[in-house]
Short mmCIF file of C-alpha atoms in Angstrom, two decimals:
data_model
loop_
_atom_site.label_atom_id
_atom_site.label_comp_id
_atom_site.label_asym_id
_atom_site.label_seq_id
_atom_site.Cartn_x
_atom_site.Cartn_y
_atom_site.Cartn_z
CA UNK A 1 81.28 138.65 92.68
CA UNK A 2 81.89 135.79 95.12
CA UNK A 3 80.23 132.51 94.24
CA UNK A 4 78.53 130.43 96.90
CA UNK A 5 80.98 127.78 98.00
CA UNK A 6 78.40 125.00 97.68
CA UNK A 7 77.10 126.00 94.25
CA UNK A 8 77.60 122.41 93.02
CA UNK A 9 76.68 120.16 95.97
CA UNK A 10 77.41 116.95 94.07
CA UNK A 11 81.04 118.07 93.71
CA UNK A 12 81.53 119.72 97.10
CA UNK A 13 79.73 117.31 99.45
CA UNK A 14 82.05 114.30 98.81
CA UNK A 15 85.04 116.49 99.63
CA UNK A 16 83.28 117.88 102.68
CA UNK A 17 82.45 114.42 104.02
CA UNK A 18 86.03 113.22 103.51
CA UNK A 19 87.47 116.36 105.13
CA UNK A 20 85.15 116.14 108.13
CA UNK A 21 86.05 112.51 108.82
CA UNK A 22 89.77 113.06 108.19
CA UNK A 23 89.89 115.81 110.78
CA UNK A 24 88.58 113.70 113.68
CA UNK A 25 92.23 113.27 114.57
CA UNK A 26 92.24 116.97 115.41
CA UNK A 27 89.20 116.34 117.61
CA UNK A 28 91.26 113.78 119.54
CA UNK A 29 94.12 116.29 119.71
CA UNK A 30 91.65 118.76 121.22
CA UNK A 31 90.70 116.23 123.89
CA UNK A 32 94.39 115.85 124.76
CA UNK A 33 94.79 119.61 125.11
CA UNK A 34 91.52 120.07 126.96
CA UNK A 35 92.16 117.22 129.43
CA UNK A 36 94.39 119.28 131.72
CA UNK A 37 91.84 121.99 132.51
CA UNK A 38 89.30 119.70 134.25
CA UNK A 39 91.65 116.74 134.73
CA UNK A 40 94.42 118.33 136.81
CA UNK A 41 92.09 119.91 139.43
CA UNK A 42 90.16 116.62 139.62
CA UNK A 43 93.40 114.63 140.00
CA UNK A 44 94.53 117.01 142.74
CA UNK A 45 91.25 116.56 144.65
CA UNK A 46 91.23 112.75 144.48
CA UNK A 47 94.99 112.16 144.65
CA UNK A 48 95.91 109.04 146.65
CA UNK A 49 99.46 108.48 145.43
CA UNK A 50 102.63 110.57 145.57
CA UNK A 51 102.90 113.56 143.21
CA UNK A 52 104.65 116.93 143.65
CA UNK A 53 103.55 120.34 142.36
CA UNK A 54 106.26 120.04 139.69
CA UNK A 55 104.71 116.74 138.55
CA UNK A 56 101.40 118.49 137.94
CA UNK A 57 103.14 121.02 135.69
CA UNK A 58 104.91 118.27 133.79
CA UNK A 59 101.73 116.20 133.41
CA UNK A 60 100.07 119.22 131.79
CA UNK A 61 102.90 119.89 129.35
CA UNK A 62 104.32 116.38 128.82
CA UNK A 63 102.08 115.58 125.80
CA UNK A 64 103.84 118.31 123.85
CA UNK A 65 107.17 116.46 124.15
CA UNK A 66 105.57 113.34 122.73
CA UNK A 67 103.89 115.40 120.05
CA UNK A 68 107.23 116.80 118.83
CA UNK A 69 108.48 113.27 118.23
CA UNK A 70 105.18 112.12 116.75
CA UNK A 71 105.10 114.89 114.15
CA UNK A 72 108.55 113.84 112.93
CA UNK A 73 107.83 110.11 113.12
CA UNK A 74 104.72 110.30 110.92
CA UNK A 75 106.77 111.57 107.96
CA UNK A 76 107.86 108.11 106.80
CA UNK A 77 104.49 106.33 107.22
CA UNK A 78 102.86 109.14 105.24
CA UNK A 79 105.47 108.89 102.51
CA UNK A 80 105.63 105.10 102.17
CA UNK A 81 102.21 103.84 103.31
CA UNK A 82 100.01 106.78 102.33
CA UNK A 83 98.16 109.60 104.05
CA UNK A 84 95.08 107.49 104.74
CA UNK A 85 96.95 104.59 106.37
CA UNK A 86 98.94 107.03 108.50
CA UNK A 87 95.67 108.50 109.76
CA UNK A 88 94.28 105.05 110.57
CA UNK A 89 97.37 103.91 112.44
CA UNK A 90 97.75 106.93 114.68
CA UNK A 91 94.35 106.36 116.32
CA UNK A 92 95.77 103.22 118.00
CA UNK A 93 98.26 105.42 119.85
CA UNK A 94 95.49 107.76 121.01
CA UNK A 95 93.56 104.78 122.39
CA UNK A 96 96.60 103.42 124.26
CA UNK A 97 97.51 106.81 125.75
CA UNK A 98 94.05 107.54 127.13
CA UNK A 99 93.55 104.03 128.53
CA UNK A 100 96.93 103.97 130.30
CA UNK A 101 96.17 107.39 131.81
CA UNK A 102 92.80 106.15 133.04
CA UNK A 103 94.21 102.93 134.51
CA UNK A 104 96.59 105.00 136.63
CA UNK A 105 93.59 105.15 138.98
CA UNK A 106 94.25 101.45 139.75
CA UNK A 107 98.03 101.41 139.22
CA UNK A 108 98.50 104.39 141.57
CA UNK A 109 101.89 105.46 140.24
CA UNK A 110 102.71 108.71 138.52
CA UNK A 111 104.90 106.94 135.94
CA UNK A 112 101.71 105.62 134.31
CA UNK A 113 100.43 109.17 133.97
CA UNK A 114 103.66 110.23 132.31
CA UNK A 115 103.54 107.31 129.84
CA UNK A 116 99.86 107.83 129.06
CA UNK A 117 100.18 111.56 128.55
CA UNK A 118 103.31 111.06 126.42
CA UNK A 119 101.45 108.64 124.12
CA UNK A 120 98.51 111.05 123.87
CA UNK A 121 100.92 113.73 122.73
CA UNK A 122 102.74 111.41 120.34
CA UNK A 123 99.44 110.63 118.61
CA UNK A 124 98.48 114.33 118.57
CA UNK A 125 101.80 115.11 116.89
CA UNK A 126 101.08 112.52 114.20
CA UNK A 127 97.70 114.15 113.56
CA UNK A 128 98.88 117.62 112.56
CA UNK A 129 100.77 116.91 109.31
CA UNK A 130 98.82 113.75 108.40
CA UNK A 131 95.33 115.28 108.54
CA UNK A 132 96.22 118.72 107.20
CA UNK A 133 98.21 117.45 104.21
CA UNK A 134 95.58 114.80 103.43
CA UNK A 135 92.77 117.37 103.38
CA UNK A 136 94.79 119.85 101.30
CA UNK A 137 95.65 117.22 98.69
CA UNK A 138 92.04 116.00 98.44
CA UNK A 139 90.30 119.41 98.24
CA UNK A 140 89.88 121.45 95.05
CA UNK A 141 91.61 124.88 95.09
CA UNK A 142 88.42 126.93 95.30
CA UNK A 143 87.31 125.39 98.61
CA UNK A 144 90.65 124.17 100.01
CA UNK A 145 90.79 126.91 102.63
CA UNK A 146 87.34 126.08 103.95
CA UNK A 147 88.12 122.38 104.04
CA UNK A 148 91.47 123.02 105.70
CA UNK A 149 89.84 125.15 108.38
CA UNK A 150 87.80 122.12 109.53
CA UNK A 151 90.89 120.95 111.41
CA UNK A 152 90.75 123.98 113.72
CA UNK A 153 86.99 123.49 114.19
CA UNK A 154 87.51 119.84 115.14
CA UNK A 155 90.26 120.84 117.56
CA UNK A 156 87.98 123.40 119.24
CA UNK A 157 85.15 120.84 119.41
CA UNK A 158 87.45 118.33 121.12
CA UNK A 159 88.55 120.90 123.71
CA UNK A 160 84.97 121.99 124.42
CA UNK A 161 83.57 118.47 124.73
CA UNK A 162 86.38 117.59 127.15
CA UNK A 163 85.49 120.63 129.27
CA UNK A 164 81.86 119.48 129.42
CA UNK A 165 82.55 115.81 130.21
CA UNK A 166 85.26 116.76 132.69
CA UNK A 167 82.83 118.89 134.68
CA UNK A 168 80.73 115.80 135.50
CA UNK A 169 83.26 112.96 135.91
CA UNK A 170 86.62 112.41 137.58
CA UNK A 171 89.89 112.47 135.65
CA UNK A 172 90.21 108.69 135.18
CA UNK A 173 86.64 108.27 133.87
CA UNK A 174 87.26 111.22 131.55
CA UNK A 175 90.33 109.41 130.16
CA UNK A 176 88.39 106.19 129.52
CA UNK A 177 85.58 108.00 127.73
CA UNK A 178 87.97 109.96 125.54
CA UNK A 179 89.91 106.77 124.78
CA UNK A 180 86.81 105.10 123.31
CA UNK A 181 86.11 107.81 120.71
CA UNK A 182 89.20 107.13 118.51
CA UNK A 183 87.94 103.57 118.02
CA UNK A 184 84.95 104.97 116.14
CA UNK A 185 87.12 107.40 114.18
CA UNK A 186 89.55 104.66 113.15
CA UNK A 187 86.75 102.44 111.88
CA UNK A 188 85.31 105.17 109.68
CA UNK A 189 88.73 106.07 108.27
CA UNK A 190 88.91 102.75 106.42
CA UNK A 191 86.19 104.09 104.10
CA UNK A 192 88.16 107.19 103.09
CA UNK A 193 89.81 107.41 99.65
CA UNK A 194 93.58 107.72 99.49
CA UNK A 195 95.09 111.05 98.48
CA UNK A 196 95.18 111.14 94.64
CA UNK A 197 98.37 113.20 94.77
CA UNK A 198 100.13 110.50 96.80
CA UNK A 199 98.79 107.71 94.56
CA UNK A 200 100.11 109.42 91.43
CA UNK A 201 103.49 109.94 93.11
CA UNK A 202 103.64 106.14 93.54
CA UNK A 203 102.65 105.46 89.90
CA UNK A 204 99.20 104.11 90.86
CA UNK A 205 97.36 106.15 88.26
CA UNK A 206 94.17 104.10 87.99
CA UNK A 207 93.64 104.18 91.76
CA UNK A 208 94.33 107.91 91.72
CA UNK A 209 91.69 108.41 89.04
CA UNK A 210 89.11 106.46 91.06
CA UNK A 211 90.00 108.38 94.20
CA UNK A 212 89.76 111.78 92.51
CA UNK A 213 86.48 110.82 90.84
CA UNK A 214 85.04 109.92 94.22
CA UNK A 215 86.20 113.25 95.65
CA UNK A 216 84.93 115.42 92.77
CA UNK A 217 81.65 113.59 92.15
CA UNK A 218 80.61 110.99 89.56
CA UNK A 219 79.56 113.46 86.87
CA UNK A 220 82.72 115.59 87.03
CA UNK A 221 85.33 115.54 84.29
CA UNK A 222 88.62 115.02 86.14
CA UNK A 223 90.94 114.41 83.17
CA UNK A 224 92.42 117.92 83.16
CA UNK A 225 93.14 117.83 86.91
CA UNK A 226 94.70 114.37 86.67
CA UNK A 227 96.96 115.53 83.82
CA UNK A 228 97.95 118.65 85.76
CA UNK A 229 98.97 116.58 88.78
CA UNK A 230 100.87 114.10 86.58
CA UNK A 231 102.74 116.85 84.73
CA UNK A 232 103.70 118.51 87.98
CA UNK A 233 104.95 115.21 89.43
CA UNK A 234 107.02 114.60 86.30
CA UNK A 235 108.61 118.04 86.61
CA UNK A 236 109.39 117.34 90.26
CA UNK A 237 110.91 113.96 89.37
CA UNK A 238 113.11 115.47 86.64
CA UNK A 239 114.20 118.32 88.87
CA UNK A 240 115.04 116.10 91.83
CA UNK A 241 116.72 113.42 89.73
CA UNK A 242 117.72 110.23 91.44
CA UNK A 243 119.13 111.81 94.59
CA UNK A 244 116.09 111.79 96.85
CA UNK A 245 117.66 110.53 100.06
CA UNK A 246 116.72 111.87 103.47
CA UNK A 247 120.08 113.62 103.80
CA UNK A 248 119.60 115.32 100.44
CA UNK A 249 116.16 116.50 101.50
CA UNK A 250 117.58 117.92 104.72
CA UNK A 251 120.32 119.71 102.73
CA UNK A 252 117.64 121.22 100.51
CA UNK A 253 115.70 122.32 103.59
CA UNK A 254 118.75 124.33 104.66
CA UNK A 255 119.86 125.66 101.28
CA UNK A 256 117.10 125.61 98.65
CA UNK A 257 115.11 128.86 98.37
CA UNK A 258 111.80 127.25 97.28
CA UNK A 259 112.03 125.06 100.37
CA UNK A 260 113.49 127.51 102.91
CA UNK A 261 110.99 130.32 102.18
CA UNK A 262 107.73 128.46 102.87
CA UNK A 263 109.28 126.62 105.82
CA UNK A 264 110.51 129.87 107.40
CA UNK A 265 107.08 131.46 106.98
CA UNK A 266 105.30 128.41 108.41
CA UNK A 267 107.65 128.20 111.42
CA UNK A 268 107.23 131.91 112.12
CA UNK A 269 103.44 131.73 111.96
CA UNK A 270 103.45 128.67 114.23
CA UNK A 271 105.64 130.53 116.74
CA UNK A 272 103.42 133.60 116.71
CA UNK A 273 100.31 131.46 117.15
CA UNK A 274 101.67 130.05 120.40
CA UNK A 275 102.92 133.39 121.72
CA UNK A 276 99.32 134.57 121.83
CA UNK A 277 99.21 132.33 124.90
CA UNK A 278 96.38 130.24 123.45
CA UNK A 279 97.42 126.86 124.81
CA UNK A 280 98.49 128.25 128.17
CA UNK A 281 94.98 129.71 128.44
CA UNK A 282 93.34 126.46 127.24
CA UNK A 283 95.36 124.28 129.62
CA UNK A 284 94.88 126.58 132.63
CA UNK A 285 91.46 128.13 131.98
CA UNK A 286 89.99 127.02 135.32
CA UNK A 287 93.11 128.17 137.20
CA UNK A 288 93.03 131.57 135.46
CA UNK A 289 89.46 132.17 136.63
CA UNK A 290 90.34 131.04 140.14
CA UNK A 291 93.38 133.34 140.19
CA UNK A 292 91.31 136.26 138.91
CA UNK A 293 88.79 135.71 141.69
CA UNK A 294 85.95 135.73 139.18
CA UNK A 295 82.44 135.58 140.65
CA UNK A 296 81.51 132.76 138.20
CA UNK A 297 82.45 129.16 138.86
CA UNK A 298 85.61 128.36 136.90
CA UNK A 299 84.23 125.12 135.46
CA UNK A 300 81.14 126.75 133.98
CA UNK A 301 83.14 129.72 132.71
CA UNK A 302 85.45 127.26 130.97
CA UNK A 303 82.51 125.60 129.20
CA UNK A 304 81.23 129.01 128.07
CA UNK A 305 84.54 130.15 126.57
CA UNK A 306 85.00 126.72 124.96
CA UNK A 307 81.61 127.05 123.27
CA UNK A 308 82.48 130.55 122.07
CA UNK A 309 85.77 129.30 120.61
CA UNK A 310 84.00 126.46 118.78
CA UNK A 311 81.26 128.66 117.28
CA UNK A 312 83.63 131.30 115.95
CA UNK A 313 86.21 128.79 114.71
CA UNK A 314 83.49 127.20 112.59
CA UNK A 315 82.32 130.63 111.41
CA UNK A 316 85.82 131.67 110.38
CA UNK A 317 85.97 128.67 108.03
CA UNK A 318 83.45 130.41 105.77
CA UNK A 319 85.67 133.50 105.58
CA UNK A 320 89.06 131.99 104.83
CA UNK A 321 88.43 131.59 101.08
CA UNK A 322 86.39 134.78 100.86
CA UNK A 323 88.67 137.22 102.68
CA UNK A 324 91.98 135.46 102.11
CA UNK A 325 94.52 134.12 104.59
CA UNK A 326 96.53 137.33 105.01
CA UNK A 327 93.65 139.69 105.75
CA UNK A 328 91.95 137.20 108.05
CA UNK A 329 95.13 136.69 110.08
CA UNK A 330 96.01 140.40 110.31
CA UNK A 331 92.53 141.42 111.49
CA UNK A 332 92.46 138.48 113.92
CA UNK A 333 95.88 139.35 115.38
CA UNK A 334 95.13 143.05 115.88
CA UNK A 335 91.78 142.39 117.55
CA UNK A 336 93.16 139.51 119.67
CA UNK A 337 95.71 141.83 121.27
CA UNK A 338 92.84 143.90 122.77
CA UNK A 339 91.40 141.27 125.18
CA UNK A 340 94.93 140.16 126.10
CA UNK A 341 95.70 143.76 127.05
CA UNK A 342 92.43 143.91 128.99
CA UNK A 343 93.39 140.78 130.97
CA UNK A 344 96.78 142.30 131.73
CA UNK A 345 95.07 145.49 132.89
CA UNK A 346 92.74 143.56 135.21
CA UNK A 347 95.67 141.77 136.83
CA UNK A 348 97.52 145.11 137.13
CA UNK A 349 94.62 146.61 139.08
CA UNK A 350 94.37 143.42 141.12
CA UNK A 351 98.02 143.85 142.09
CA UNK A 352 97.59 147.56 142.85
CA UNK A 353 94.22 147.50 144.65
CA UNK A 354 94.04 144.00 146.07
CA UNK A 355 91.94 141.01 145.04
CA UNK A 356 88.66 142.07 146.60
CA UNK A 357 88.51 145.64 145.28
CA UNK A 358 89.59 144.64 141.78
CA UNK A 359 86.94 141.92 141.72
CA UNK A 360 84.25 144.30 142.98
CA UNK A 361 84.92 146.75 140.15
CA UNK A 362 86.06 144.46 137.34
CA UNK A 363 84.95 140.95 138.32
CA UNK A 364 83.22 140.60 134.97
CA UNK A 365 86.34 141.44 132.96
CA UNK A 366 88.15 138.05 132.98
CA UNK A 367 85.16 136.20 131.51
CA UNK A 368 84.41 138.90 128.94
CA UNK A 369 88.09 139.20 127.97
CA UNK A 370 88.52 135.47 127.47
CA UNK A 371 85.30 135.25 125.47
CA UNK A 372 86.44 138.10 123.20
CA UNK A 373 89.90 136.53 123.02
CA UNK A 374 88.53 133.23 121.75
CA UNK A 375 86.24 135.02 119.29
CA UNK A 376 89.05 137.05 117.73
CA UNK A 377 91.62 134.26 117.95
CA UNK A 378 89.23 131.83 116.26
CA UNK A 379 88.66 134.34 113.46
CA UNK A 380 92.04 133.69 111.83
CA UNK A 381 95.01 132.86 114.06
CA UNK A 382 93.49 129.50 115.00
CA UNK A 383 93.29 128.01 111.49
CA UNK A 384 95.53 129.99 109.10
CA UNK A 385 98.82 128.42 110.35
CA UNK A 386 97.45 124.90 109.78
CA UNK A 387 95.92 125.75 106.39
CA UNK A 388 99.14 127.18 104.96
CA UNK A 389 101.12 124.19 106.24
CA UNK A 390 99.18 121.99 103.84
CA UNK A 391 99.39 124.51 100.99
CA UNK A 392 102.85 126.03 100.80
CA UNK A 393 105.26 123.10 100.95
CA UNK A 394 106.62 121.57 97.70
CA UNK A 395 105.28 118.10 96.96
CA UNK A 396 108.68 116.40 97.15
CA UNK A 397 109.25 117.72 100.69
CA UNK A 398 105.65 117.98 101.89
CA UNK A 399 105.74 115.12 104.39
CA UNK A 400 109.15 116.13 105.77
CA UNK A 401 108.37 119.84 106.04
CA UNK A 402 104.93 119.13 107.49
CA UNK A 403 106.62 117.09 110.23
CA UNK A 404 109.23 119.78 110.91
CA UNK A 405 106.62 122.53 111.06
CA UNK A 406 104.33 120.49 113.31
CA UNK A 407 107.21 119.52 115.59
CA UNK A 408 108.28 123.15 115.95
CA UNK A 409 104.68 124.19 116.63
CA UNK A 410 104.41 121.59 119.37
CA UNK A 411 107.78 122.55 120.83
CA UNK A 412 106.54 126.14 121.12
CA UNK A 413 103.34 124.82 122.71
CA UNK A 414 105.37 122.82 125.22
CA UNK A 415 107.55 125.81 126.16
CA UNK A 416 104.56 128.12 126.67
CA UNK A 417 102.46 125.58 128.61
CA UNK A 418 105.36 124.30 130.74
CA UNK A 419 106.66 127.73 131.72
CA UNK A 420 103.36 129.64 131.91
CA UNK A 421 103.18 129.24 135.72
CA UNK A 422 106.82 130.41 135.92
CA UNK A 423 106.02 133.42 133.72
CA UNK A 424 103.18 134.35 136.06
CA UNK A 425 105.58 134.26 139.02
CA UNK A 426 108.55 136.02 137.40
CA UNK A 427 106.83 138.53 135.09
CA UNK A 428 103.66 138.95 137.09
CA UNK A 429 100.20 138.08 135.82
CA UNK A 430 99.83 141.49 134.20
CA UNK A 431 103.26 141.37 132.56
CA UNK A 432 102.59 137.90 131.14
CA UNK A 433 99.40 138.96 129.37
CA UNK A 434 101.00 142.21 128.15
CA UNK A 435 103.79 140.04 126.68
CA UNK A 436 101.25 137.89 124.84
CA UNK A 437 99.51 141.02 123.51
CA UNK A 438 102.80 142.48 122.20
CA UNK A 439 103.75 139.24 120.42
CA UNK A 440 100.31 139.08 118.81
CA UNK A 441 100.65 142.61 117.39
CA UNK A 442 104.13 141.76 116.14
CA UNK A 443 102.70 138.77 114.23
CA UNK A 444 100.31 141.07 112.34
CA UNK A 445 103.29 143.15 111.16
CA UNK A 446 105.15 140.01 110.08
CA UNK A 447 102.20 138.71 108.04
CA UNK A 448 101.61 142.09 106.39
CA UNK A 449 105.15 142.35 105.05
CA UNK A 450 106.29 138.75 104.50
CA UNK A 451 103.34 136.41 104.06
CA UNK A 452 102.02 135.92 100.47
CA UNK A 453 98.34 135.28 99.81
CA UNK A 454 97.58 131.63 99.00
CA UNK A 455 93.82 131.85 98.48
CA UNK A 456 92.59 130.17 95.32
CA UNK A 457 96.00 128.96 94.11
CA UNK A 458 96.63 125.36 93.20
CA UNK A 459 99.35 123.53 95.13
CA UNK A 460 101.46 123.60 91.95
CA UNK A 461 101.12 127.41 91.68
CA UNK A 462 102.32 127.73 95.27
CA UNK A 463 105.53 125.92 94.36
CA UNK A 464 106.08 128.30 91.45
CA UNK A 465 105.45 131.27 93.70
CA UNK A 466 108.21 130.29 96.13
CA UNK A 467 110.59 129.44 93.28
CA UNK A 468 110.80 133.18 92.59
CA UNK A 469 113.97 134.91 93.75
CA UNK A 470 112.01 137.73 95.33
CA UNK A 471 109.16 136.57 97.54
CA UNK A 472 107.78 140.02 98.30
CA UNK A 473 107.79 140.86 94.58
CA UNK A 474 105.97 137.62 93.83
CA UNK A 475 103.36 138.49 96.44
CA UNK A 476 102.80 141.87 94.79
CA UNK A 477 102.68 140.41 91.31
CA UNK A 478 100.10 137.76 92.11
CA UNK A 479 96.83 139.18 93.36
CA UNK A 480 94.23 136.50 93.89
CA UNK A 481 90.56 137.53 94.00
CA UNK A 482 88.33 134.53 94.91
CA UNK A 483 87.82 132.85 91.51
CA UNK A 484 90.06 135.12 89.40
CA UNK A 485 93.82 135.46 89.31
CA UNK A 486 95.28 138.53 87.65
CA UNK A 487 98.97 138.41 86.85
CA UNK A 488 100.78 141.39 85.36
CA UNK A 489 104.08 140.92 83.60
CA UNK A 490 105.68 143.87 81.85
CA UNK A 491 107.61 142.78 78.78
CA UNK A 492 108.60 145.45 76.21
CA UNK A 493 105.43 147.45 76.72
CA UNK A 494 103.17 144.40 76.72
CA UNK A 495 100.95 143.36 79.62
CA UNK A 496 99.95 139.73 79.74
CA UNK A 497 96.76 139.08 81.70
CA UNK A 498 96.11 135.55 82.90
CA UNK A 499 92.59 134.94 84.12
CA UNK A 500 91.33 131.76 85.74
CA UNK A 501 87.71 130.73 85.44
CA UNK A 502 85.90 127.53 86.35
CA UNK A 503 83.91 125.51 83.86
CA UNK A 504 80.40 124.42 84.77
CA UNK A 505 81.12 120.72 84.55
CA UNK A 506 84.39 120.55 86.45
CA UNK A 507 86.08 122.10 89.48
CA UNK A 508 89.39 122.02 87.62
CA UNK A 509 90.64 125.47 86.66
CA UNK A 510 90.76 126.51 82.99
CA UNK A 511 93.27 129.20 82.02
CA UNK A 512 92.31 131.90 79.55
CA UNK A 513 94.96 134.12 77.99
CA UNK A 514 94.63 137.57 76.47
CA UNK A 515 97.35 140.01 75.39
CA UNK A 516 96.88 143.77 75.37
CA UNK A 517 99.31 146.49 74.28
CA UNK A 518 99.91 149.40 76.60
#
């Protein structure tokens, strides 16, 4: 039977508070993504300097180019200065990007917009690996999925709040307001503990013990967890030897199975997430409603769908450790394809019948479809790719692979957002949404056959899983059921059952072993 995830508040609440504050970077990322929907129409209305239609497309998508570089850049600060310091530093870039964008109102030159939006994206790229890896390394295995899903909730909150503020103020005021929020987030980040995993990797064992004690609660016995992390780091050090240069790590990324497998899965899931069309829809929500000829004002419809996305993203966080990552993603992908197909069908009838007749019969369909889309998307596709990025990568390569995965994710975002208007012209509005629906169904098939369940496993167990020569066999062998792991190994007619249970005084897992003859 599933245990309540906050059975021991004194142990869970410190982790929850740290995870919530660490994911404010994702909130700022959400404001970057949400800026275009109210900001671009407002800029177009009040424009008093030279900009072409192509510039508007580039201004919408330009942050993704900066984000690709930012996600690779943050690797070294995370590795050498720590996860916490990397989080603190990247807020300065957010502040600069928003303020430069806002001051374009006085500078009256599009180059300032490009620089400001690029810096916004650069900071957003830094956020993805830094926040997700920090939260994953600080959370205990039993609640890591729920803590990791806070990043998606913060992202949705940032998008929604930007929609609301943007409906009342012009684009430059919106930029100034959003630029002030990271100042608050940066100040609070100084109070966060450093990742105990990173501290142990640097030989700072006493600091790691204090950090882990703060995260697990004062009355929790953390000795077993500290020893497990130390032993794993020692094994990693012995295995890697002295050759730990950047070039060696890149060679391992291309040739080492335990590195290639999780990276390939993460990149594939990131690609599939973007081919749902999520960021194209977020960036152009107002324009989509205007194109559909919906009877509801596009600004208010945008606020409604943003609220729906936020509510169901938060709700899905309570399911990720109960239902598992695989099942949540598969159900989310299958159901998400339905509203995408419905949107494609509406635009098909609009093309066949004309705008007025299609709106008379199905004017309600765009709003309903987008609301259902955000509900189903938020149920799994929104957070599973980010959760597994912090879980699956080996410790030695975690910063590097997190940067590569984030950079690829942002590249896919850039491609979809930049060329979404071109897709609408070349493929038709109906064909574009049918394409998104087909890709979403394809992602469910991919996850069913190739994605192993990670629920409830420690980060060290994930490394062992991908060290297996046969990933699909490993996935079948290891069946994780909330707080129990059952592992079957046939050896000369003997079945070895490994069961994990949690002690009452500690979140650290205790292994119990029993041997039964067939």
